[in-house]
């Protein structure tokens, strides 16, 4: 169901074919090794850039193809469906690049965006801190202006692309007295003195995705590294989070679809009491339920995607897409693993990786509980 959807046209189908070929050639065969190493090599980023996989939504003057967000979604879907490693392409292309494009100065755009397209530079964004989680208003990292520089102090955790990144957008307090209204977004290059990467964190899933602690000890960056206006960072975050959450919803749908498809094949081969378990009524009923939930999910997320392309997806819509799709993915992968029996608990079976990889979907980008709170406030 990845391709036959009204939200995509013929050009998108052609692009999907090329993306799938890239991932199945350059990533899928290496996924196990990358998972073992806990990181995707930088050479892959360069190959992805050469293949037009990175930041396709950027205008041509910055190296992109000026495509709308549907192209990003195709990349996300194919990467997940083909288990093509854990490179944080969505963080780089769907989250980091838009902040620079929408709010950065022309100097920032020229310095960073073309290199993001080629893979020469990998981007990350540092929101989460120890003790803050989804509560961005409680950020403690500070950026104090000293002449024509900001001096940044603090720490971040759970940062995707933390080991590979060449720069990071830091969410910091420039006016701690103002709470959320005193938050700014500032670029910190990885070469800056006082910037330090912590360990590559060990996770229960998504092992090839490098996820790090980051430390800032009197890191000095020029005021020109400020994205947009000082103390406007929280507003920018709220404007961009719907796309981030839609991206998570899209990824959840592709993951659920893949889990269902491989399970549909498996139940026709696995036997119990002398016949395939696909022949049992309980199996058929459970598969029917999952098939229906997945079809409903695609219809809903495509509706959200269409609205987003038109500039009509609001914070509540983004929250609903993430909440419903990620929770549905959790239900589906759990049931699919159950159909695999004891083999589903074995790491050599693909379904086990969908089970562990999908669990964080209900946490990052704002927990399910935070999504419910945002939706509830709108009623």
XYZ file of N, CA and C in Angstrom, residues 84-274:
573
model
N 16.307 -0.097 5.776
C 17.532 0.401 5.154
C 18.396 1.188 6.131
N 18.708 0.578 7.261
C 19.603 1.230 8.200
C 18.920 2.331 8.979
N 19.650 2.885 9.944
C 19.059 3.868 10.836
C 19.624 5.263 10.689
N 20.146 5.603 9.516
C 20.639 6.963 9.313
C 19.503 7.947 9.557
N 19.792 9.005 10.295
C 18.757 9.978 10.639
C 18.448 10.929 9.509
N 18.046 10.371 8.371
C 17.768 11.205 7.206
C 16.591 12.132 7.460
N 15.569 11.637 8.147
C 14.392 12.467 8.403
C 14.738 13.640 9.317
N 15.574 13.404 10.313
C 16.006 14.500 11.189
C 16.735 15.555 10.371
N 17.634 15.124 9.538
C 18.456 15.990 8.706
C 17.606 16.775 7.705
N 16.756 16.067 6.951
C 16.019 16.672 5.839
C 14.690 17.287 6.241
N 13.946 16.612 7.139
C 12.583 17.028 7.466
C 12.519 18.006 8.625
N 13.547 17.994 9.479
C 13.488 18.804 10.694
C 14.526 19.922 10.682
N 15.800 19.571 10.517
C 16.864 20.579 10.601
C 16.808 21.556 9.432
N 16.758 21.041 8.211
C 16.802 21.911 7.025
C 15.696 22.964 7.017
N 14.445 22.630 7.369
C 13.401 23.660 7.347
C 13.647 24.826 8.301
N 14.256 24.584 9.456
C 14.556 25.696 10.364
C 15.502 26.684 9.698
N 16.515 26.154 9.015
C 17.475 27.035 8.351
C 16.820 27.755 7.175
N 16.018 27.032 6.411
C 15.381 27.613 5.236
C 14.346 28.675 5.610
N 13.536 28.403 6.605
C 12.419 29.291 6.931
C 12.822 30.479 7.803
N 13.848 30.327 8.626
C 14.156 31.379 9.596
C 15.601 31.877 9.541
N 16.466 31.166 8.833
C 17.872 31.545 8.797
C 18.142 32.723 7.880
N 19.247 33.410 8.123
C 19.681 34.481 7.232
C 20.177 33.886 5.922
N 20.348 34.738 4.933
C 20.867 34.251 3.652
C 22.262 33.674 3.829
N 23.048 34.275 4.729
C 24.393 33.756 4.993
C 24.328 32.343 5.556
N 23.419 32.119 6.485
C 23.251 30.780 7.052
C 22.829 29.797 5.968
N 21.872 30.191 5.160
C 21.384 29.297 4.103
C 22.509 28.906 3.148
N 23.303 29.898 2.720
C 24.380 29.629 1.779
C 25.479 28.774 2.400
N 25.734 28.969 3.698
C 26.820 28.243 4.354
C 26.481 26.791 4.656
N 25.193 26.504 4.883
C 24.837 25.173 5.369
C 23.999 24.343 4.392
N 23.000 24.925 3.772
C 22.036 24.135 3.010
C 22.641 23.371 1.829
N 23.474 23.995 0.972
C 24.039 23.213 -0.141
C 24.836 22.000 0.319
N 25.540 22.149 1.438
C 26.334 21.033 1.954
C 25.454 19.973 2.610
N 24.280 20.361 3.084
C 23.340 19.372 3.601
C 22.777 18.531 2.464
N 22.579 19.129 1.311
C 22.047 18.418 0.156
C 23.024 17.359 -0.336
N 24.300 17.678 -0.326
C 25.314 16.737 -0.826
C 25.724 15.699 0.203
N 25.383 15.929 1.465
C 25.831 15.022 2.524
C 27.172 15.415 3.096
N 27.738 16.517 2.592
C 29.013 16.993 3.122
C 28.874 17.428 4.572
N 27.684 17.933 4.911
C 27.392 18.301 6.293
C 26.145 17.566 6.752
N 26.202 17.020 7.958
C 25.056 16.344 8.568
C 24.550 17.216 9.708
N 23.251 17.416 9.746
C 22.657 18.279 10.760
C 21.950 17.511 11.857
N 21.874 18.142 13.030
C 21.139 17.597 14.172
C 20.451 18.758 14.876
N 19.498 18.440 15.721
C 18.845 19.458 16.535
C 18.801 18.964 17.974
N 19.199 19.839 18.892
C 19.321 19.459 20.300
C 18.231 20.142 21.114
N 17.154 19.424 21.348
C 16.058 19.925 22.171
C 16.102 19.314 23.573
N 16.044 17.980 23.627
C 15.861 17.268 24.887
C 17.059 17.396 25.815
N 16.765 17.593 27.094
C 17.794 17.650 28.131
C 17.486 16.643 29.220
N 18.496 16.263 29.994
C 18.218 15.399 31.143
C 17.209 16.078 32.069
N 16.074 15.433 32.271
C 15.078 15.996 33.177
C 13.986 16.802 32.514
N 14.114 17.110 31.201
C 13.081 17.913 30.552
C 12.163 17.089 29.672
N 12.713 16.097 28.965
C 11.883 15.257 28.102
C 11.130 16.083 27.080
N 9.803 15.915 27.030
C 8.982 16.608 26.046
C 8.658 18.044 26.441
N 9.061 18.452 27.621
C 8.732 19.794 28.128
C 9.789 20.796 27.678
N 9.608 21.355 26.484
C 10.594 22.273 25.931
C 10.653 23.600 26.671
N 9.608 23.918 27.432
C 9.613 25.171 28.173
C 10.610 25.138 29.336
N 11.026 23.940 29.737
C 11.906 23.800 30.902
C 13.378 23.674 30.523
N 13.735 24.035 29.289
C 15.127 23.964 28.841
C 16.019 24.803 29.752
N 17.177 24.233 30.130
C 18.103 24.925 31.030
C 19.380 25.386 30.349
N 19.678 24.859 29.189
C 20.865 25.303 28.454
C 20.743 26.798 28.179
N 21.810 27.532 28.448
C 21.762 28.982 28.305
C 22.698 29.463 27.200
N 22.331 30.597 26.612
C 23.174 31.284 25.630
C 23.212 32.753 26.034
N 24.343 33.162 26.564
C 24.501 34.530 27.069
C 25.290 35.347 26.058
N 24.736 36.503 25.678
C 25.407 37.339 24.698
C 26.593 38.051 25.340
N 27.732 37.970 24.656
C 28.964 38.626 25.099
C 29.576 39.309 23.881
N 29.271 40.602 23.731
C 29.719 41.312 22.545
C 29.018 40.786 21.310
N 29.783 40.346 20.336
C 29.198 39.812 19.103
C 29.189 38.294 19.095
N 29.171 37.688 20.293
C 29.138 36.234 20.420
C 28.098 35.807 21.450
N 27.662 34.554 21.324
C 26.885 33.897 22.370
C 27.803 32.897 23.069
N 27.690 32.823 24.387
C 28.428 31.837 25.167
C 27.409 30.816 25.665
N 27.552 29.569 25.205
C 26.546 28.537 25.461
C 27.054 27.548 26.492
N 26.192 27.267 27.475
C 26.504 26.280 28.506
C 25.286 25.393 28.748
N 25.545 24.100 28.891
C 24.464 23.173 29.170
C 24.745 21.804 28.587
N 23.736 20.950 28.618
C 23.874 19.596 28.075
C 22.560 19.147 27.462
N 22.673 18.253 26.501
C 21.516 17.688 25.817
C 21.671 16.168 25.787
N 20.564 15.481 25.595
C 20.626 14.023 25.530
C 19.621 13.495 24.522
N 19.808 12.238 24.118
C 18.963 11.564 23.130
C 18.985 12.297 21.781
N 20.138 12.807 21.384
C 20.219 13.601 20.159
C 20.548 12.719 18.956
N 19.590 12.585 18.050
C 19.796 11.799 16.824
C 20.819 12.488 15.931
N 21.666 11.698 15.292
C 22.793 12.176 14.481
C 23.864 12.840 15.338
N 23.826 12.607 16.632
C 24.769 13.262 17.527
C 26.221 12.945 17.262
N 26.509 11.731 16.840
C 27.890 11.349 16.559
C 28.330 11.807 15.171
N 27.425 11.773 14.225
C 27.765 12.091 12.841
C 27.659 13.571 12.497
N 26.963 14.344 13.310
C 26.629 15.706 12.896
C 27.854 16.614 12.799
N 27.788 17.524 11.839
C 28.801 18.565 11.672
C 28.358 19.868 12.336
N 27.066 19.978 12.578
C 26.537 21.127 13.307
C 25.229 20.714 13.971
N 24.855 21.455 14.972
C 23.628 21.159 15.700
C 22.887 22.456 15.990
N 21.585 22.433 15.802
C 20.751 23.560 16.212
C 20.439 23.365 17.684
N 20.897 24.296 18.495
C 20.737 24.182 19.950
C 19.555 25.024 20.415
N 18.644 24.392 21.138
C 17.550 25.108 21.777
C 18.065 25.594 23.131
N 18.183 26.913 23.283
C 18.798 27.480 24.488
C 17.997 28.667 24.991
N 18.150 28.957 26.281
C 17.508 30.116 26.895
C 18.429 31.333 26.740
N 17.946 32.345 26.034
C 18.667 33.608 25.925
C 18.126 34.621 26.916
N 16.955 34.343 27.473
C 16.395 35.160 28.546
C 15.637 34.235 29.494
N 16.346 33.616 30.444
C 15.736 32.629 31.336
C 14.549 33.160 32.128
N 14.469 34.463 32.325
C 13.365 35.045 33.103
C 12.032 34.927 32.374
N 12.083 34.759 31.067
C 10.863 34.761 30.259
C 10.326 33.367 29.949
N 10.950 32.337 30.513
C 10.477 30.980 30.252
C 10.531 30.636 28.786
N 9.419 30.094 28.227
C 9.397 29.700 26.821
C 9.652 30.886 25.903
N 9.213 32.067 26.303
C 9.388 33.261 25.472
C 10.835 33.747 25.447
N 11.686 33.136 26.233
C 13.093 33.514 26.256
C 13.985 32.483 25.591
N 13.395 31.655 24.701
C 14.121 30.573 24.041
C 14.582 30.984 22.649
N 15.792 30.600 22.274
C 16.319 30.887 20.944
C 16.911 29.629 20.320
N 17.060 29.653 19.007
C 17.692 28.566 18.256
C 19.025 29.079 17.723
N 20.106 28.398 18.052
C 21.448 28.850 17.695
C 22.238 27.684 17.112
N 22.930 27.944 16.014
C 23.750 26.914 15.370
C 25.095 26.814 16.071
N 25.479 25.582 16.402
C 26.807 25.315 16.956
C 27.502 24.310 16.050
N 28.590 24.717 15.438
C 29.377 23.803 14.627
C 30.150 22.854 15.535
N 30.335 21.633 15.084
C 30.992 20.612 15.905
C 32.461 20.919 16.158
N 33.024 21.849 15.407
C 34.442 22.203 15.576
C 34.658 23.265 16.642
N 33.583 23.803 17.208
C 33.719 24.882 18.192
C 34.362 24.373 19.489
N 35.276 25.164 20.030
C 35.920 24.811 21.293
C 34.878 24.794 22.405
N 34.932 23.765 23.230
C 33.979 23.619 24.323
C 32.807 22.715 23.991
N 32.655 22.381 22.697
C 31.615 21.436 22.300
C 32.161 20.021 22.408
N 31.407 19.156 23.046
C 31.868 17.784 23.246
C 30.714 16.809 23.035
N 31.030 15.741 22.306
C 30.067 14.659 22.156
C 30.254 13.673 23.303
N 29.157 13.236 23.891
C 29.225 12.176 24.880
C 29.202 10.828 24.192
N 28.869 9.819 24.931
C 28.866 8.461 24.386
C 27.726 8.270 23.390
N 27.912 7.338 22.512
C 26.857 6.911 21.602
C 25.937 5.999 22.407
N 24.754 6.462 22.710
C 23.882 5.794 23.667
C 23.385 4.441 23.150
N 23.350 3.451 24.029
C 22.835 2.128 23.689
C 21.325 2.115 23.893
N 20.606 1.658 22.875
C 19.154 1.674 22.896
C 18.612 0.257 22.716
N 17.336 0.063 23.012
C 16.741 -1.260 22.830
C 16.385 -1.512 21.370
N 16.335 -0.465 20.578
C 16.026 -0.595 19.157
C 16.716 0.504 18.374
N 16.502 0.498 17.066
C 17.128 1.478 16.173
C 18.630 1.603 16.465
N 19.283 0.465 16.521
C 20.677 0.415 16.955
C 21.632 1.148 16.023
N 21.340 1.197 14.730
C 22.277 1.844 13.814
C 22.126 3.354 13.776
N 21.109 3.864 14.442
C 20.914 5.311 14.532
C 21.760 5.859 15.671
N 22.756 6.681 15.345
C 23.615 7.221 16.396
C 22.846 8.264 17.214
N 22.823 8.048 18.516
C 22.048 8.875 19.434
C 22.953 9.238 20.600
N 23.099 10.524 20.860
C 24.199 10.949 21.730
C 23.797 11.935 22.815
N 24.682 12.015 23.780
C 24.700 13.127 24.716
C 25.604 14.204 24.113
N 25.242 15.467 24.299
C 26.063 16.576 23.821
C 26.294 17.547 24.973
N 27.512 18.084 25.046
C 27.863 18.985 26.142
C 28.409 20.298 25.589
N 28.029 21.392 26.237
C 28.440 22.732 25.824
C 29.058 23.439 27.025
N 30.362 23.643 26.950
C 31.102 24.243 28.062
C 31.732 25.553 27.584
N 31.047 26.672 27.853
C 31.506 27.990 27.391
C 31.796 27.987 25.890
N 30.887 27.411 25.129
C 31.035 27.377 23.672
C 30.688 28.755 23.110
N 31.620 29.326 22.387
C 31.401 30.653 21.797
C 31.075 30.519 20.304
N 29.963 31.133 19.925
C 29.585 31.177 18.512
C 29.204 32.610 18.176
N 29.388 33.028 16.934
C 29.019 34.395 16.563
C 27.510 34.611 16.636
N 27.117 35.837 16.908
C 25.700 36.174 16.950
C 25.036 35.844 15.607
N 25.814 35.841 14.538
C 25.291 35.504 13.216
C 24.767 34.079 13.142
N 25.111 33.231 14.119
C 24.613 31.848 14.142
C 23.208 31.738 14.711
N 22.647 32.857 15.155
C 21.273 32.861 15.650
C 20.313 32.618 14.488
N 19.374 31.709 14.661
C 18.360 31.441 13.647
C 17.146 32.319 13.944
N 16.830 33.197 13.004
C 15.693 34.085 13.192
C 15.983 35.148 14.224
N 14.971 35.434 15.048
C 15.096 36.478 16.061
C 15.379 35.881 17.432
N 16.085 36.638 18.242
C 16.347 36.208 19.612
C 15.034 36.101 20.376
N 14.935 35.078 21.205
C 13.770 34.806 22.057
C 12.523 34.382 21.267
N 12.687 34.067 19.984
C 11.554 33.609 19.172
C 11.621 32.115 18.901
N 12.576 31.435 19.532
C 12.798 30.025 19.242
C 11.611 29.129 19.516
N 10.921 29.372 20.622
C 9.794 28.504 20.965
C 8.686 28.621 19.925
N 8.485 29.828 19.417
C 7.489 30.035 18.367
C 7.868 29.261 17.108
N 9.164 29.281 16.741
C 9.619 28.545 15.570
C 9.422 27.042 15.774
N 9.725 26.568 16.981
C 9.546 25.149 17.274
C 8.090 24.731 17.098
N 7.176 25.547 17.593
C 5.760 25.221 17.494
C 5.288 25.213 16.037
N 5.880 26.068 15.203
C 5.490 26.114 13.797
C 5.998 24.897 13.029
N 7.155 24.379 13.411
C 7.768 23.284 12.661
C 7.419 21.896 13.202
N 6.957 21.826 14.441
C 6.668 20.520 15.034
C 5.573 19.732 14.302
N 4.538 20.375 13.713
C 3.554 19.568 12.974
C 4.180 18.714 11.880
N 5.170 19.249 11.155
C 5.820 18.453 10.110
C 6.626 17.320 10.724
N 7.324 17.601 11.816
C 8.090 16.550 12.479
C 7.161 15.421 12.918
N 6.023 15.772 13.460
C 5.103 14.752 13.966
C 4.402 14.011 12.836
N 4.137 14.697 11.745
C 3.614 14.008 10.564
C 4.637 13.025 10.034
N 5.900 13.416 10.040
C 6.974 12.523 9.594
C 6.992 11.253 10.425
N 6.836 11.385 11.730
C 6.804 10.210 12.609
C 5.593 9.338 12.289
N 4.449 9.988 11.997
C 3.257 9.237 11.618
C 3.464 8.448 10.334
N 4.112 9.068 9.353
C 4.409 8.403 8.082
C 5.323 7.200 8.311
N 6.351 7.405 9.122
C 7.298 6.329 9.428
C 6.578 5.186 10.150
N 5.659 5.536 11.033
C 4.885 4.510 11.743
C 4.051 3.687 10.775
N 3.454 4.352 9.796
C 2.638 3.628 8.822
C 3.479 2.655 7.999
N 4.642 3.113 7.545
C 5.501 2.228 6.749
C 5.984 1.041 7.572
N 6.294 1.290 8.838
C 6.731 0.206 9.712
C 5.624 -0.802 9.970
N 4.413 -0.301 10.198
C 3.277 -1.195 10.426
C 2.978 -2.017 9.172
N 3.065 -1.371 8.022
C 2.803 -2.072 6.765
C 3.809 -3.196 6.545
N 5.069 -2.897 6.791
C 6.107 -3.912 6.604
C 5.909 -5.079 7.563
N 5.616 -4.778 8.824
C 5.399 -5.841 9.809
C 4.232 -6.725 9.392
N 3.168 -6.107 8.917
C 1.996 -6.868 8.467
C 2.346 -7.744 7.268
N 3.056 -7.186 6.296
C 3.350 -7.915 5.064
C 4.222 -9.147 5.318
N 5.260 -8.992 6.144
C 6.122 -10.151 6.386
C 5.397 -11.185 7.241
N 4.484 -10.731 8.094
C 3.706 -11.667 8.909
C 2.688 -12.407 8.056
N 2.096 -11.730 7.095
C 1.134 -12.361 6.194
C 1.786 -13.501 5.410
N 3.063 -13.330 5.080
C 3.797 -14.421 4.423
C 4.118 -15.544 5.413
N 4.501 -15.153 6.618
C 4.953 -16.141 7.603
C 3.828 -17.072 8.034
N 2.625 -16.544 8.248
C 1.539 -17.375 8.771
C 1.086 -18.427 7.760
N 1.430 -18.247 6.505
C 1.074 -19.236 5.492
C 2.059 -20.399 5.483
N 3.230 -20.173 6.131
C 4.257 -21.212 6.183
C 4.304 -21.918 7.532
N 4.067 -21.157 8.608
C 4.150 -21.742 9.952
C 2.935 -22.638 10.209
N 3.194 -23.816 10.741
C 2.109 -24.762 10.975
C 1.911 -25.043 12.461
N 0.664 -25.312 12.794
C 0.293 -25.764 14.141
C -0.813 -26.798 13.975
N -0.704 -27.903 14.683
C -1.684 -28.989 14.574
C -1.847 -29.459 13.124
N -0.719 -29.426 12.407
C -0.703 -29.992 11.075
C -1.202 -29.106 9.948
